[in-house]
Amino acid sequence: GNTRRRWHGTVRACRLGDTEEDSEFCGDPMCSLCSILQSSFELTKAGQRTNFGRFGAGIYTSATSSKASDYIWERGGSPLRAILLNEVVMGNIVKLTEDNPNLTEPPAGFDAVVGEPGGSLNYDESI
């Protein structure tokens, strides 16, 4: 299939990965990093912190690490930041350059939406 490596920035409420001793998942329900690593992404939690989805409901990733970095929220007191590099199955993609926040799924015949720079976008997004 059409797979790509994409970055995802999220909330970390712990110090997972800071040192070798920080290797246990935390139990904080606000720690999206530990939640994602333990059980993968949950669409029901998407957009809870941003309240905006340029292309509607979905799990947002980017080929541009600095774009994903904008969505990192460090809540655990660490001086470090954590970002996830994911292998994303894209399938058949539709490319859009203008916002469409009312999307609830890709258009018929497509598996994913890719927002391309131009129009209202400065950086790519894959949803």
PDB file of C-alpha atoms in Angstrom:
ATOM      1  CA  GLY A   1       0.000   0.000   0.000  1.00  0.00           C
ATOM      2  CA  ASN A   2       0.853   3.667  -0.085  1.00  0.00           C
ATOM      3  CA  THR A   3       2.708   4.194   3.207  1.00  0.00           C
ATOM      4  CA  ARG A   4       4.643   7.272   4.315  1.00  0.00           C
ATOM      5  CA  ARG A   5       6.593   8.317   7.382  1.00  0.00           C
ATOM      6  CA  ARG A   6       4.847  11.189   9.113  1.00  0.00           C
ATOM      7  CA  TRP A   7       5.366  13.150  12.351  1.00  0.00           C
ATOM      8  CA  HIS A   8       2.725  13.639  15.052  1.00  0.00           C
ATOM      9  CA  GLY A   9       3.026  16.085  17.942  1.00  0.00           C
ATOM     10  CA  THR A  10       0.942  15.459  21.051  1.00  0.00           C
ATOM     11  CA  VAL A  11       0.608  15.970  24.810  1.00  0.00           C
ATOM     12  CA  ARG A  12       3.162  14.413  27.174  1.00  0.00           C
ATOM     13  CA  ALA A  13       2.333  14.576  30.895  1.00  0.00           C
ATOM     14  CA  CYS A  14       5.323  12.538  32.052  1.00  0.00           C
ATOM     15  CA  ARG A  15       9.033  12.131  31.466  1.00  0.00           C
ATOM     16  CA  LEU A  16       8.842   8.940  29.380  1.00  0.00           C
ATOM     17  CA  GLY A  17      12.079   8.577  27.436  1.00  0.00           C
ATOM     18  CA  ASP A  18      14.011  11.363  29.172  1.00  0.00           C
ATOM     19  CA  THR A  19      16.451   8.862  30.714  1.00  0.00           C
ATOM     20  CA  GLU A  20      16.851   5.087  30.845  1.00  0.00           C
ATOM     21  CA  GLU A  21      15.054   5.144  34.203  1.00  0.00           C
ATOM     22  CA  ASP A  22      12.068   6.938  32.619  1.00  0.00           C
ATOM     23  CA  SER A  23      10.918   3.890  30.688  1.00  0.00           C
ATOM     24  CA  GLU A  24       7.490   3.161  32.197  1.00  0.00           C
ATOM     25  CA  PHE A  25       4.202   4.417  30.779  1.00  0.00           C
ATOM     26  CA  CYS A  26       2.479   6.843  33.102  1.00  0.00           C
ATOM     27  CA  GLY A  27      -1.136   6.458  34.230  1.00  0.00           C
ATOM     28  CA  ASP A  28      -2.112  10.068  33.574  1.00  0.00           C
ATOM     29  CA  PRO A  29      -5.239  10.113  31.360  1.00  0.00           C
ATOM     30  CA  MET A  30      -4.049  13.468  29.964  1.00  0.00           C
ATOM     31  CA  CYS A  31      -0.817  11.913  28.627  1.00  0.00           C
ATOM     32  CA  SER A  32      -1.628  11.322  24.986  1.00  0.00           C
ATOM     33  CA  LEU A  33       1.911  10.141  24.300  1.00  0.00           C
ATOM     34  CA  CYS A  34       1.632   7.142  26.655  1.00  0.00           C
ATOM     35  CA  SER A  35      -1.915   6.433  25.489  1.00  0.00           C
ATOM     36  CA  ILE A  36      -0.905   6.393  21.816  1.00  0.00           C
ATOM     37  CA  LEU A  37       2.146   4.229  22.477  1.00  0.00           C
ATOM     38  CA  GLN A  38       0.096   1.718  24.472  1.00  0.00           C
ATOM     39  CA  SER A  39      -2.987   1.401  22.306  1.00  0.00           C
ATOM     40  CA  SER A  40      -2.488   3.486  19.129  1.00  0.00           C
ATOM     41  CA  PHE A  41      -4.426   6.561  18.031  1.00  0.00           C
ATOM     42  CA  GLU A  42      -8.081   7.117  18.965  1.00  0.00           C
ATOM     43  CA  LEU A  43     -10.163   9.188  16.568  1.00  0.00           C
ATOM     44  CA  THR A  44     -12.552  10.079  19.404  1.00  0.00           C
ATOM     45  CA  LYS A  45      -9.722  12.026  21.076  1.00  0.00           C
ATOM     46  CA  ALA A  46      -8.611  13.839  17.935  1.00  0.00           C
ATOM     47  CA  GLY A  47      -8.917  17.609  18.086  1.00  0.00           C
ATOM     48  CA  GLN A  48      -9.818  17.802  21.790  1.00  0.00           C
ATOM     49  CA  ARG A  49      -7.038  20.271  22.522  1.00  0.00           C
ATOM     50  CA  THR A  50      -6.949  22.264  19.277  1.00  0.00           C
ATOM     51  CA  ASN A  51     -10.705  22.535  18.645  1.00  0.00           C
ATOM     52  CA  PHE A  52      -9.865  23.048  14.988  1.00  0.00           C
ATOM     53  CA  GLY A  53      -9.372  20.574  12.218  1.00  0.00           C
ATOM     54  CA  ARG A  54      -8.451  22.245   8.965  1.00  0.00           C
ATOM     55  CA  PHE A  55      -9.797  19.149   7.206  1.00  0.00           C
ATOM     56  CA  GLY A  56     -12.355  17.988   9.742  1.00  0.00           C
ATOM     57  CA  ALA A  57     -12.179  15.045  12.103  1.00  0.00           C
ATOM     58  CA  GLY A  58      -9.086  12.906  11.805  1.00  0.00           C
ATOM     59  CA  ILE A  59      -5.628  12.018  13.006  1.00  0.00           C
ATOM     60  CA  TYR A  60      -3.258  14.677  11.752  1.00  0.00           C
ATOM     61  CA  THR A  61       0.343  13.980  10.764  1.00  0.00           C
ATOM     62  CA  SER A  62       2.921  15.833   8.708  1.00  0.00           C
ATOM     63  CA  ALA A  63       6.052  15.145   6.683  1.00  0.00           C
ATOM     64  CA  THR A  64       7.343  18.383   8.233  1.00  0.00           C
ATOM     65  CA  SER A  65       8.561  17.822  11.786  1.00  0.00           C
ATOM     66  CA  SER A  66       8.347  21.536  12.643  1.00  0.00           C
ATOM     67  CA  LYS A  67       4.627  21.500  11.742  1.00  0.00           C
ATOM     68  CA  ALA A  68       3.999  18.539  14.068  1.00  0.00           C
ATOM     69  CA  SER A  69       6.175  20.190  16.712  1.00  0.00           C
ATOM     70  CA  ASP A  70       3.653  23.047  16.924  1.00  0.00           C
ATOM     71  CA  TYR A  71       1.229  20.554  18.523  1.00  0.00           C
ATOM     72  CA  ILE A  72       3.558  19.284  21.242  1.00  0.00           C
ATOM     73  CA  TRP A  73       2.424  20.212  24.735  1.00  0.00           C
ATOM     74  CA  GLU A  74       4.875  19.314  27.475  1.00  0.00           C
ATOM     75  CA  ARG A  75       2.922  18.960  30.745  1.00  0.00           C
ATOM     76  CA  GLY A  76       5.301  16.706  32.700  1.00  0.00           C
ATOM     77  CA  GLY A  77       7.953  19.256  33.600  1.00  0.00           C
ATOM     78  CA  SER A  78      10.569  17.845  31.248  1.00  0.00           C
ATOM     79  CA  PRO A  79      13.041  20.156  29.513  1.00  0.00           C
ATOM     80  CA  LEU A  80      12.760  17.816  26.494  1.00  0.00           C
ATOM     81  CA  ARG A  81      10.030  17.503  23.891  1.00  0.00           C
ATOM     82  CA  ALA A  82       8.666  14.239  22.472  1.00  0.00           C
ATOM     83  CA  ILE A  83       7.390  13.769  18.931  1.00  0.00           C
ATOM     84  CA  LEU A  84       6.202  10.556  17.264  1.00  0.00           C
ATOM     85  CA  LEU A  85       7.444   9.316  13.896  1.00  0.00           C
ATOM     86  CA  ASN A  86       4.782   7.045  12.392  1.00  0.00           C
ATOM     87  CA  GLU A  87       4.465   4.790   9.394  1.00  0.00           C
ATOM     88  CA  VAL A  88       1.099   5.926   8.017  1.00  0.00           C
ATOM     89  CA  VAL A  89      -0.932   3.892   5.539  1.00  0.00           C
ATOM     90  CA  MET A  90      -2.260   6.554   3.191  1.00  0.00           C
ATOM     91  CA  GLY A  91      -4.003   4.468   0.544  1.00  0.00           C
ATOM     92  CA  ASN A  92      -5.671   6.479  -2.209  1.00  0.00           C
ATOM     93  CA  ILE A  93      -5.205  10.176  -1.353  1.00  0.00           C
ATOM     94  CA  VAL A  94      -7.018  13.321  -2.362  1.00  0.00           C
ATOM     95  CA  LYS A  95      -4.919  16.508  -2.322  1.00  0.00           C
ATOM     96  CA  LEU A  96      -6.526  19.713  -1.065  1.00  0.00           C
ATOM     97  CA  THR A  97      -5.088  23.231  -0.730  1.00  0.00           C
ATOM     98  CA  GLU A  98      -8.057  24.950   0.941  1.00  0.00           C
ATOM     99  CA  ASP A  99      -9.584  24.293   4.372  1.00  0.00           C
ATOM    100  CA  ASN A 100     -12.588  22.006   4.608  1.00  0.00           C
ATOM    101  CA  PRO A 101     -13.302  21.711   8.363  1.00  0.00           C
ATOM    102  CA  ASN A 102     -16.663  20.014   7.791  1.00  0.00           C
ATOM    103  CA  LEU A 103     -15.159  16.783   6.446  1.00  0.00           C
ATOM    104  CA  THR A 104     -16.054  13.735   8.520  1.00  0.00           C
ATOM    105  CA  GLU A 105     -14.229  11.329   6.197  1.00  0.00           C
ATOM    106  CA  PRO A 106     -12.298  11.518   2.936  1.00  0.00           C
ATOM    107  CA  PRO A 107     -14.400  12.056  -0.198  1.00  0.00           C
ATOM    108  CA  ALA A 108     -15.843   8.928  -1.831  1.00  0.00           C
ATOM    109  CA  GLY A 109     -13.155   6.799  -3.440  1.00  0.00           C
ATOM    110  CA  PHE A 110     -10.348   8.111  -1.205  1.00  0.00           C
ATOM    111  CA  ASP A 111      -8.729   6.787   1.971  1.00  0.00           C
ATOM    112  CA  ALA A 112      -6.930   9.915   3.192  1.00  0.00           C
ATOM    113  CA  VAL A 113      -6.734  13.664   2.743  1.00  0.00           C
ATOM    114  CA  VAL A 114      -3.423  15.412   2.134  1.00  0.00           C
ATOM    115  CA  GLY A 115      -3.351  19.146   2.639  1.00  0.00           C
ATOM    116  CA  GLU A 116      -0.711  20.611   0.368  1.00  0.00           C
ATOM    117  CA  PRO A 117       1.010  23.959   0.897  1.00  0.00           C
ATOM    118  CA  GLY A 118      -0.551  26.755  -1.073  1.00  0.00           C
ATOM    119  CA  GLY A 119      -3.923  28.350  -0.608  1.00  0.00           C
ATOM    120  CA  SER A 120      -4.494  28.479   3.160  1.00  0.00           C
ATOM    121  CA  LEU A 121      -1.683  26.040   4.092  1.00  0.00           C
ATOM    122  CA  ASN A 122       1.955  26.811   4.868  1.00  0.00           C
ATOM    123  CA  TYR A 123       2.914  23.177   5.588  1.00  0.00           C
ATOM    124  CA  ASP A 124       1.663  19.764   4.532  1.00  0.00           C
ATOM    125  CA  GLU A 125      -0.811  17.778   6.608  1.00  0.00           C
ATOM    126  CA  SER A 126      -1.940  14.174   6.167  1.00  0.00           C
ATOM    127  CA  ILE A 127      -5.268  13.189   7.676  1.00  0.00           C
TER     128      ILE A 127
END
